[in-house]
Every structure is written in structure tokens, then in C-alpha cells.
Coordinates of C-alpha atoms and ligand atoms in Angstrom, one line a residue:
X188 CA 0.0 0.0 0.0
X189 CA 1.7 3.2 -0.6
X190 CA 2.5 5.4 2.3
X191 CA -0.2 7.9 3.0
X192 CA -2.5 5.0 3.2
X193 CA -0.5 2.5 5.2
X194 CA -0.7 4.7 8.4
X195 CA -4.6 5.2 8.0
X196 CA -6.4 5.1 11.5
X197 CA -10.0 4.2 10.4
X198 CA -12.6 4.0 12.9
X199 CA -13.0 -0.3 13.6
X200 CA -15.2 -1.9 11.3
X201 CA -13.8 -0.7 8.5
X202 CA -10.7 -2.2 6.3
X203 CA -8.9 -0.3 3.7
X204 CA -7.1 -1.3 0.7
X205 CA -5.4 1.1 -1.7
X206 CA -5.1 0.7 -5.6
X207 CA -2.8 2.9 -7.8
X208 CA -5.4 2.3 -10.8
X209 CA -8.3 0.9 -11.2
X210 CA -11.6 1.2 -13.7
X211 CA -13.9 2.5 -11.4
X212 CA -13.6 2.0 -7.3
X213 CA -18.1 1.1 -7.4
X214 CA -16.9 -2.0 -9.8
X215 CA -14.4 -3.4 -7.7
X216 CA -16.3 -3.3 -4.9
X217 CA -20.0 -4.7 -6.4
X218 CA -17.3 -7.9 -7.4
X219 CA -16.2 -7.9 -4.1
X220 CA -20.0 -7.7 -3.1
X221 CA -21.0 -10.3 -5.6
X222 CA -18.0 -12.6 -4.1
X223 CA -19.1 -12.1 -0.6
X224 CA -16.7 -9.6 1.0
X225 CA -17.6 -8.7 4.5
X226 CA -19.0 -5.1 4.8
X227 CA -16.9 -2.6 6.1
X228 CA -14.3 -2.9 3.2
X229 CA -13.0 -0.1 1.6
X230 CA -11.5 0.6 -1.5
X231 CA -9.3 3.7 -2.1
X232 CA -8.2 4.2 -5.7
X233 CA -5.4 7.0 -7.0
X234 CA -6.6 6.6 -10.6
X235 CA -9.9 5.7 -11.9
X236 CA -10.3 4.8 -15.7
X237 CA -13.3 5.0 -16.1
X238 CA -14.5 6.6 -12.7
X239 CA -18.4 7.0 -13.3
X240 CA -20.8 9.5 -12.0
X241 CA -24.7 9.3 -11.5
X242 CA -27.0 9.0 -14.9
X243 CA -23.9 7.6 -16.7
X244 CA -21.6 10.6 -16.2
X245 CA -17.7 10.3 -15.8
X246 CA -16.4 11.4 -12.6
X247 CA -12.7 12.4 -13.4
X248 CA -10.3 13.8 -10.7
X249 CA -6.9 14.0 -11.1
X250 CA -4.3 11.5 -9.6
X251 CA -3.4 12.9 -5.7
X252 CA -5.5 15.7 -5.7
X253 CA -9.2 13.7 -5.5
X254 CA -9.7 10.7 -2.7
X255 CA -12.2 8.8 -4.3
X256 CA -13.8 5.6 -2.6
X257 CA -16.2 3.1 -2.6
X258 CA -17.7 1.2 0.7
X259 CA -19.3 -1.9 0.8
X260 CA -22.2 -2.1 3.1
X261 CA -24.4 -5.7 4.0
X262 CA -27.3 -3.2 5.5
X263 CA -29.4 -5.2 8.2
X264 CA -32.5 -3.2 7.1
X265 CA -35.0 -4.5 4.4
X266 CA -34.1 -3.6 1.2
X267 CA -37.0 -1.0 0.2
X268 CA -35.5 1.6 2.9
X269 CA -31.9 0.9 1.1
X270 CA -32.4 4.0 -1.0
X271 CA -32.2 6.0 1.8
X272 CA -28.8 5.2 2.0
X273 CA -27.9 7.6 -0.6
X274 CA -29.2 10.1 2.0
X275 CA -27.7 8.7 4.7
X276 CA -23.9 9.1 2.5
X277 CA -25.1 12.6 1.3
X278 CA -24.9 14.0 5.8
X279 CA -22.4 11.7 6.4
X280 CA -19.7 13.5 4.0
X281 CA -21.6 16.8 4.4
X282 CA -20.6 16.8 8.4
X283 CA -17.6 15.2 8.2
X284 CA -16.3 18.4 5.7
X285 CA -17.7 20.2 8.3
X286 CA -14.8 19.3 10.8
X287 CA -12.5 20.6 8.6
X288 CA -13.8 24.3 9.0
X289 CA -16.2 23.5 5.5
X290 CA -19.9 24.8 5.5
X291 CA -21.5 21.8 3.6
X292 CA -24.6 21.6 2.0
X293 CA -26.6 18.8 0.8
X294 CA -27.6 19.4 -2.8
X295 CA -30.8 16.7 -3.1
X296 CA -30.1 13.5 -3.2
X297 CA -26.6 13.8 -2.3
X298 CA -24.5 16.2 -3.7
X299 CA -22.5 17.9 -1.6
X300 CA -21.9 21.8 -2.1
X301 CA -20.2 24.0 -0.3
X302 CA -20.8 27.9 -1.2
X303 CA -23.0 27.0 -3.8
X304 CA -20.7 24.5 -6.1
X305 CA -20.4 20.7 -6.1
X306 CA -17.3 19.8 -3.8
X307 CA -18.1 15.9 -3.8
X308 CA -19.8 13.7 -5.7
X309 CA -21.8 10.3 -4.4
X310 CA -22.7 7.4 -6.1
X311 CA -24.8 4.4 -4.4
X312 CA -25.7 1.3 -6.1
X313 CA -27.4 -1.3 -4.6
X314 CA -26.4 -5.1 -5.6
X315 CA -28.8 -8.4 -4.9
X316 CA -27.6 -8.5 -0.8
X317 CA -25.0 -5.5 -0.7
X318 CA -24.7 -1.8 -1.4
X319 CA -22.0 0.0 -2.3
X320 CA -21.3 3.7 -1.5
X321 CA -18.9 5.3 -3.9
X322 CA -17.7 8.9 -3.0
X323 CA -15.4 11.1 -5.4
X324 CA -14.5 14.4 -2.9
X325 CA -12.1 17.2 -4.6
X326 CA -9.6 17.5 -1.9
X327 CA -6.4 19.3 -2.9
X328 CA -7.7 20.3 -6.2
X329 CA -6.8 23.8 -7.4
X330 CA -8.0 24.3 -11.0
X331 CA -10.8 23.0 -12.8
X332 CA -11.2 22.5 -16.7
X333 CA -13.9 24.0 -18.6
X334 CA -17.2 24.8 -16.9
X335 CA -16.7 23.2 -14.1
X336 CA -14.2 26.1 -13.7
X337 CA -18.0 27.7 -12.6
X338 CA -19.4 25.0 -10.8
X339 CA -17.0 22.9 -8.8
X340 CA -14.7 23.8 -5.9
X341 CA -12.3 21.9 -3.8
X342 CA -11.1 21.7 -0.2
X343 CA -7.8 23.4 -1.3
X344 CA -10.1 26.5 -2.4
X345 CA -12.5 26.9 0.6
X346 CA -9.6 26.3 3.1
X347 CA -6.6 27.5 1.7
X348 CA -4.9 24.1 2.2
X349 CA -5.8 20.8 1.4
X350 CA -6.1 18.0 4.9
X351 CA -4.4 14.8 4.5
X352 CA -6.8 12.5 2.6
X353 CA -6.6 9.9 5.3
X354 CA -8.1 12.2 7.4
X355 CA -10.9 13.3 5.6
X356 CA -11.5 9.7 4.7
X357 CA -11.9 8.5 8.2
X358 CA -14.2 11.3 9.0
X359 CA -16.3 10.3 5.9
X360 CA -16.3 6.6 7.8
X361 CA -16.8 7.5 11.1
X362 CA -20.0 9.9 10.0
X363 CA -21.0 6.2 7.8
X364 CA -21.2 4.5 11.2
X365 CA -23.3 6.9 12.8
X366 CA -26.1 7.8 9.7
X367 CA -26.6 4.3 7.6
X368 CA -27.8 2.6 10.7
X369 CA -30.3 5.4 10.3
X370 CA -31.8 4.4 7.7
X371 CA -34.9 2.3 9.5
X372 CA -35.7 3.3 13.1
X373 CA -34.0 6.4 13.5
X374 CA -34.7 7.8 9.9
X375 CA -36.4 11.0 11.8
X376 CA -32.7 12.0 12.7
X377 CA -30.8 11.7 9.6
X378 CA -33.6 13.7 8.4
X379 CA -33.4 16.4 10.6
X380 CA -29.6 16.8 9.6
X381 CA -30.3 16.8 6.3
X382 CA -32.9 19.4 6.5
X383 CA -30.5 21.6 8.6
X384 CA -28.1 21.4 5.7
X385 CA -30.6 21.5 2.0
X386 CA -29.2 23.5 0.1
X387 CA -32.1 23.9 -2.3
X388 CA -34.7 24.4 0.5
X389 CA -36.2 27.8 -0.9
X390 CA -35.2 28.5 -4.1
X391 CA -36.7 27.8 -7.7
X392 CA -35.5 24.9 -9.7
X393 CA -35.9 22.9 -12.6
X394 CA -35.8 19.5 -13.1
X395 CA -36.9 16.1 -15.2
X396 CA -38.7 14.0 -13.3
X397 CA -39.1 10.8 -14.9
X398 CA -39.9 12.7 -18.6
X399 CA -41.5 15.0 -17.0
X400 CA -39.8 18.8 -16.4
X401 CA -41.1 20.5 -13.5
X402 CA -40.3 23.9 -12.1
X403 CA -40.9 25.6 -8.9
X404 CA -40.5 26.3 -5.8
X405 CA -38.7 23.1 -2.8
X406 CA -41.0 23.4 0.0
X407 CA -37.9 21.2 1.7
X408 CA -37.1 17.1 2.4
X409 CA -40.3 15.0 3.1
X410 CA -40.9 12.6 6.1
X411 CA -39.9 9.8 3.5
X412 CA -36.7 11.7 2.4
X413 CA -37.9 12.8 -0.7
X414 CA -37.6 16.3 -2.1
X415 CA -40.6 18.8 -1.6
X416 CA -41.5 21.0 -4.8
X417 CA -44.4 23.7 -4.8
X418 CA -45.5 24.6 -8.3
X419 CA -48.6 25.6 -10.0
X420 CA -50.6 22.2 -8.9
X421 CA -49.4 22.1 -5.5
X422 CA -47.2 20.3 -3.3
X423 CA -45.3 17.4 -5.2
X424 CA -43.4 14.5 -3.5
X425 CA -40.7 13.8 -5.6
X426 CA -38.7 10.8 -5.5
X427 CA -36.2 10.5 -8.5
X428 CA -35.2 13.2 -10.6
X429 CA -32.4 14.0 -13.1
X430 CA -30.0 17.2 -12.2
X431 CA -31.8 19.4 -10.2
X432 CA -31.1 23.1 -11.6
X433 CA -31.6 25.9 -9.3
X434 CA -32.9 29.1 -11.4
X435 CA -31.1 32.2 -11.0
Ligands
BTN146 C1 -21.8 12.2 -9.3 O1 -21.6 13.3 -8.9 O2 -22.4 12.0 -10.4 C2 -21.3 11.0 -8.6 C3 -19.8 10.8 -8.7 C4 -19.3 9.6 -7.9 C5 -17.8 9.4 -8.1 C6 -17.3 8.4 -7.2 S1 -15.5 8.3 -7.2 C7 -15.5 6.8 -6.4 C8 -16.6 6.0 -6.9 N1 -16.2 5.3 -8.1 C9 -16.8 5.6 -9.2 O3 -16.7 5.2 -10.3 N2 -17.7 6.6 -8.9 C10 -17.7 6.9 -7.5

């Protein structure tokens, strides 16, 4: 394992290995899910080839400046309340940036902002008896190509500096331990800290929602965890959606 890694302290439970390259950090660890790997194992990968974001995007990030992840949970609860797990990731990164001096939001599902652009990015994929939670945060990156020059920031840039990646990957864990159990009988906390940190709580949006574009107003997170949105037929309950813009 290469250095910075070898001296990770993660919180128990958990059990790290490090790859210089690999395709993408969510395929390793839905084979190792598929070949029975306990949960709890973690897979930290310098280089993605083919890193992949949510509705088939690429999730690039260049070598030693991203700390991108994947975490294979077993979750005890039944498997209808496993999407909530992308909810559950979504605080669990949002306060563990928080402990490094970051004001994190929670960009509904689970993108995580911080001053209004996309500092980490979460993908959860669910397998026949596992899930895996793959999380791509920009942690020492300092430039970004194109548009995202407008719409993504790093660590580096809100703090000046960049913490060591084994820290800020042990924070994600720890926060893991606390919220994904939350996901069944304690579902009315996770909430309440996801509520405390929605970003889009209040402001107009746009968005497909299974074909469908609505716009208007998020009223906030429902009891069930999905997102509120006010428009010209009421109060919708909306469960899946594709990018969620927020209107200027
Ligand atoms: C998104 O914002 O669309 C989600 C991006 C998720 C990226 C992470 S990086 C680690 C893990 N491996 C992947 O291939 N994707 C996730």
C-alpha cells in the first residue's frame, strides 16, 4: 500500500485497501460484493479509468489531488429503505467536511456543495444482498477544466490548504457509522440533519422528473426523504429526478 495509506487510523469496522489504478472504485467493490466480501471494506483508488458519475456521467479527478472511494455495506434493514442510503452518505460527508472548518450543503439526493458548487460527488448502487457507497471528494484540487471552472470547488479552495486525505477519509467513515444505521428506526434524525443542511430548501429549480420537467419552488425534504417541490398544482413529493437546476 503506498504510504499515505499505510498509516490510515480508520474507525474499527472498517478495512482499507489502496489501488494505484483501477476502472472505477463502485466495480471493484460490487465484485467484491458479488463474491461475498464482508462489509466494512473499503476501497481507495489513486486513478480511476473509467470513474463513473450518476446517470452515466464520468467522474474524473486528477491523480493525488481527488480521494475517491467506494464502501461496501451488507445493511441489516429490508431492502425498500436501502435507497435511503444515498441520503444517509449525502450527511455523512456533508458533516464530516464540516470538521474541517467547511460549511457543507446537501444538494438533493446527495451532492454535496459547499458555497454553492459541487465539492463531492456520491454514487450508491445497490447489488442483490449489498450496497455499495462510492464517493469522489475534490480535496487538494486547485484548478478545474472547462465549466466546471464555474461550478466545482475543492477543499484546497475553501480552506486555503488541502487536509491529509486519510483524514478526511476517516471522518467520511466515522459519520458512515453513525447515519446508515439510520436508515430504518431512526430515519427521523438523519432527516433532521439533512434538513439543517438542504441547500435547495427555498429556491426555484428545474428538473426532469421521470420525462416529465417541473419547475418551482422546494418546499424542503419530506418525512420519506424525498424532495418537496411547490408549483402551479401544489405540493409534489418527488422521488427521483435528473439534475436538479436551481434558477437564477
Ligand atoms: C456524481 O456526482 O455524479 C457521482 C460521482 C461519484 C464518483 C465516485 S468516485 C468513487 C466511486 N467510483 C466511481 O466510479 N464513482 C464513485
Amino acid at each position: 500500500m503506498s504510504g499515505e495509506w499505510e498509516e490510515a487510523e480508520l474507525p474499527v469496522g472498517y478495512r482499507l485497501e489502496f489501488r494505484e489504478t483501477v476502472e472505477s472504485t463502485n466495480d471493484e467493490a460490487r465484485e467484491a460484493g458479488r463474491a461475498g466480501v464482508e462489509a466494512g471494506w473499503v476501497l481507495v483508488a489513486e486513478r480511476q479509468a473509467a470513474g463513473r458519475g450518476r446517470r452515466g456521467a464520468v467522474w474524473v479527478c486528477p491523480a493525488g489531488e481527488g480521494l475517491a472511494f467506494s464502501v461496501l455495506l451488507r445493511p441489516e434493514e429490508g431492502k425498500a429503505l436501502w435507497p435511503r442510503l444515498s441520503l444517509a452518505v449525502g450527511l455523512a460527508v456533508a458533516e464530516a467536511l464540516e470538521r474541517f472548518g467547511l460549511s457543507a450543503e446537501v444538494k438533493w439526493p446527495n451532492d454535496i456543495w459547499v458555497g454553492g458548487r459541487k465539492i463531492c460527488g456520491i454514487l450508491v448502487e445497490a447489488g442483490e444482498d449489498f450496497v455499495v457507497a462510492g464517493i469522489g471528494i475534490n480535496v487538494g484540487v486547485r484548478e478545474f477544466p472547462g465549466v466546471l471552472d464555474q461550478s466545482a470547488t475543492s477543499m484546497a479552495i475553501e480552506r486555503g490548504e488541502a487536509p491529509p486525505r486519510v483524514a478526511v477519509l476517516a471522518a467520511v467513515l466515522e459519520r458512515l457509522q453513525v447515519w446508515a444505521p439510520c436508515i430504518g428506526g431512526r430515519f427521523d434524525e438523519l432527516l433532521r440533519g439533512l434538513r439543517e443542511r438542504c441547500a435547495l430548501t427555498g429556491k426555484r429549480v428545474r428538473m426532469n422528473a421521470g420525462g416529465v420537467v417541473l419547475s418551482g419552488e422546494v418546499a424542503g425534504i419530506g418525512d420519506g426523504g424525498e424532495l418537496l417541490l411547490r408549483d402551479a398544482s401544489g405540493l409534489r413529493k418527488i422521488v427521483q429526478a435528473d439534475e436538479v437546476r436551481v434558477l437564477p
